[in-house]
PDB file of C-alpha atoms in Angstrom:
ATOM      1  CA  MET A 668       0.000   0.000   0.000  1.00 51.00           C
ATOM      2  CA  GLN A 669       2.788   2.409   0.865  1.00 53.00           C
ATOM      3  CA  GLU A 670       4.492   1.593  -2.430  1.00 58.00           C
ATOM      4  CA  THR A 671       1.311   2.602  -4.258  1.00 59.00           C
ATOM      5  CA  ILE A 672       1.187   5.875  -2.328  1.00 57.00           C
ATOM      6  CA  ALA A 673       4.886   6.492  -2.999  1.00 57.00           C
ATOM      7  CA  VAL A 674       4.474   5.791  -6.715  1.00 56.00           C
ATOM      8  CA  ARG A 675       1.428   8.058  -6.885  1.00 64.00           C
ATOM      9  CA  HIS A 676       3.319  10.794  -5.014  1.00 65.00           C
ATOM     10  CA  ASP A 677       6.300  10.423  -7.374  1.00 78.00           C
ATOM     11  CA  ALA A 678       3.969  10.612 -10.371  1.00 76.00           C
ATOM     12  CA  GLU A 679       2.349  13.768  -9.004  1.00 84.00           C
ATOM     13  CA  GLY A 680       5.777  15.281  -8.389  1.00 82.00           C
ATOM     14  CA  ALA A 681       6.891  14.401 -11.909  1.00 85.00           C
ATOM     15  CA  ALA A 682       3.712  15.927 -13.325  1.00 87.00           C
ATOM     16  CA  GLN A 683       4.293  19.117 -11.329  1.00 91.00           C
ATOM     17  CA  GLU A 684       7.895  19.294 -12.568  1.00 93.00           C
ATOM     18  CA  ALA A 685       6.740  18.813 -16.163  1.00 93.00           C
ATOM     19  CA  ILE A 686       4.180  21.584 -15.759  1.00 94.00           C
ATOM     20  CA  GLN A 687       6.809  23.875 -14.252  1.00 95.00           C
ATOM     21  CA  ARG A 688       9.218  23.145 -17.133  1.00 96.00           C
ATOM     22  CA  ARG A 689       6.488  23.996 -19.634  1.00 97.00           C
ATOM     23  CA  LEU A 690       5.686  27.216 -17.794  1.00 97.00           C
ATOM     24  CA  ASN A 691       9.364  28.174 -17.754  1.00 97.00           C
ATOM     25  CA  ALA A 692       9.713  27.372 -21.453  1.00 97.00           C
ATOM     26  CA  THR A 693       6.639  29.466 -22.222  1.00 98.00           C
ATOM     27  CA  ALA A 694       8.025  32.382 -20.215  1.00 98.00           C
ATOM     28  CA  ARG A 695      11.352  32.149 -22.078  1.00 98.00           C
ATOM     29  CA  GLN A 696       9.570  32.023 -25.433  1.00 98.00           C
ATOM     30  CA  LEU A 697       7.473  35.049 -24.498  1.00 98.00           C
ATOM     31  CA  GLU A 698      10.606  36.999 -23.575  1.00 98.00           C
ATOM     32  CA  ARG A 699      12.297  36.004 -26.858  1.00 98.00           C
ATOM     33  CA  THR A 700       9.203  37.114 -28.755  1.00 98.00           C
ATOM     34  CA  ARG A 701       9.236  40.483 -26.980  1.00 98.00           C
ATOM     35  CA  ARG A 702      12.916  41.012 -27.792  1.00 98.00           C
ATOM     36  CA  VAL A 703      12.397  40.098 -31.442  1.00 98.00           C
ATOM     37  CA  GLU A 704       9.431  42.463 -31.734  1.00 98.00           C
ATOM     38  CA  THR A 705      11.426  45.275 -30.115  1.00 98.00           C
ATOM     39  CA  ALA A 706      14.272  44.699 -32.579  1.00 98.00           C
ATOM     40  CA  ARG A 707      11.816  44.645 -35.495  1.00 98.00           C
ATOM     41  CA  ILE A 708      10.309  47.959 -34.410  1.00 99.00           C
ATOM     42  CA  ARG A 709      13.772  49.542 -34.127  1.00 99.00           C
ATOM     43  CA  GLN A 710      14.746  48.247 -37.575  1.00 99.00           C
ATOM     44  CA  ARG A 711      11.526  49.595 -39.053  1.00 98.00           C
ATOM     45  CA  GLU A 712      12.159  53.021 -37.493  1.00 98.00           C
ATOM     46  CA  ARG A 713      15.720  53.074 -38.864  1.00 98.00           C
ATOM     47  CA  LEU A 714      14.560  52.044 -42.322  1.00 98.00           C
ATOM     48  CA  LEU A 715      11.889  54.732 -42.350  1.00 97.00           C
ATOM     49  CA  ARG A 716      14.421  57.347 -41.234  1.00 98.00           C
ATOM     50  CA  MET A 717      16.828  56.251 -44.001  1.00 98.00           C
ATOM     51  CA  LEU A 718      14.017  56.399 -46.544  1.00 96.00           C
ATOM     52  CA  VAL A 719      13.072  59.934 -45.519  1.00 96.00           C
ATOM     53  CA  GLU A 720      16.711  61.085 -45.554  1.00 97.00           C
ATOM     54  CA  THR A 721      17.318  59.517 -48.971  1.00 97.00           C
ATOM     55  CA  MET A 722      14.139  61.015 -50.390  1.00 97.00           C
ATOM     56  CA  ALA A 723      15.208  64.441 -49.130  1.00 97.00           C
ATOM     57  CA  GLU A 724      18.745  64.068 -50.518  1.00 98.00           C
ATOM     58  CA  LEU A 725      17.550  62.931 -53.943  1.00 97.00           C
ATOM     59  CA  GLY A 726      14.524  65.202 -54.139  1.00 98.00           C
ATOM     60  CA  ILE A 727      12.027  62.339 -54.349  1.00 97.00           C
ATOM     61  CA  SER A 728       8.511  63.547 -53.702  1.00 96.00           C
ATOM     62  CA  GLY A 729       5.812  61.680 -51.853  1.00 94.00           C
ATOM     63  CA  ALA A 730       3.868  61.446 -55.119  1.00 96.00           C
ATOM     64  CA  GLU A 731       6.841  59.774 -56.834  1.00 96.00           C
ATOM     65  CA  LEU A 732       7.154  57.312 -53.991  1.00 95.00           C
ATOM     66  CA  GLN A 733       3.439  56.528 -54.139  1.00 96.00           C
ATOM     67  CA  ALA A 734       3.617  55.957 -57.910  1.00 97.00           C
ATOM     68  CA  ALA A 735       6.601  53.640 -57.463  1.00 96.00           C
ATOM     69  CA  ARG A 736       4.736  51.708 -54.766  1.00 95.00           C
ATOM     70  CA  ARG A 737       1.714  51.275 -57.049  1.00 96.00           C
ATOM     71  CA  ALA A 738       3.926  50.089 -59.915  1.00 96.00           C
ATOM     72  CA  TYR A 739       5.716  47.639 -57.624  1.00 95.00           C
ATOM     73  CA  LYS A 740       2.408  46.281 -56.329  1.00 95.00           C
ATOM     74  CA  GLN A 741       1.027  45.858 -59.853  1.00 94.00           C
ATOM     75  CA  ALA A 742       4.172  44.020 -60.961  1.00 93.00           C
ATOM     76  CA  ALA A 743       4.005  41.763 -57.900  1.00 92.00           C
ATOM     77  CA  ASP A 744       0.310  41.018 -58.508  1.00 92.00           C
ATOM     78  CA  LYS A 745       1.062  39.872 -62.074  1.00 88.00           C
ATOM     79  CA  LYS A 746       3.522  37.225 -60.890  1.00 76.00           C
TER      80      LYS A 746
END
């Protein structure tokens, strides 16, 4: 009888450890996801800043950029 109780207790302990490992893994994954998203936002901000600076340096208007975007989208849609 005590062996049954001990086995059941060990199984419960193992289940708790497995749950804790999963929780820890989920927390680590969440933190990685946050870091990746933060990096993506920074990269997007830098790219936008470079685009604005380049447009200013080369005298590219917003209308020209919009036309180029439309042409790019149309070409991509045809593929």
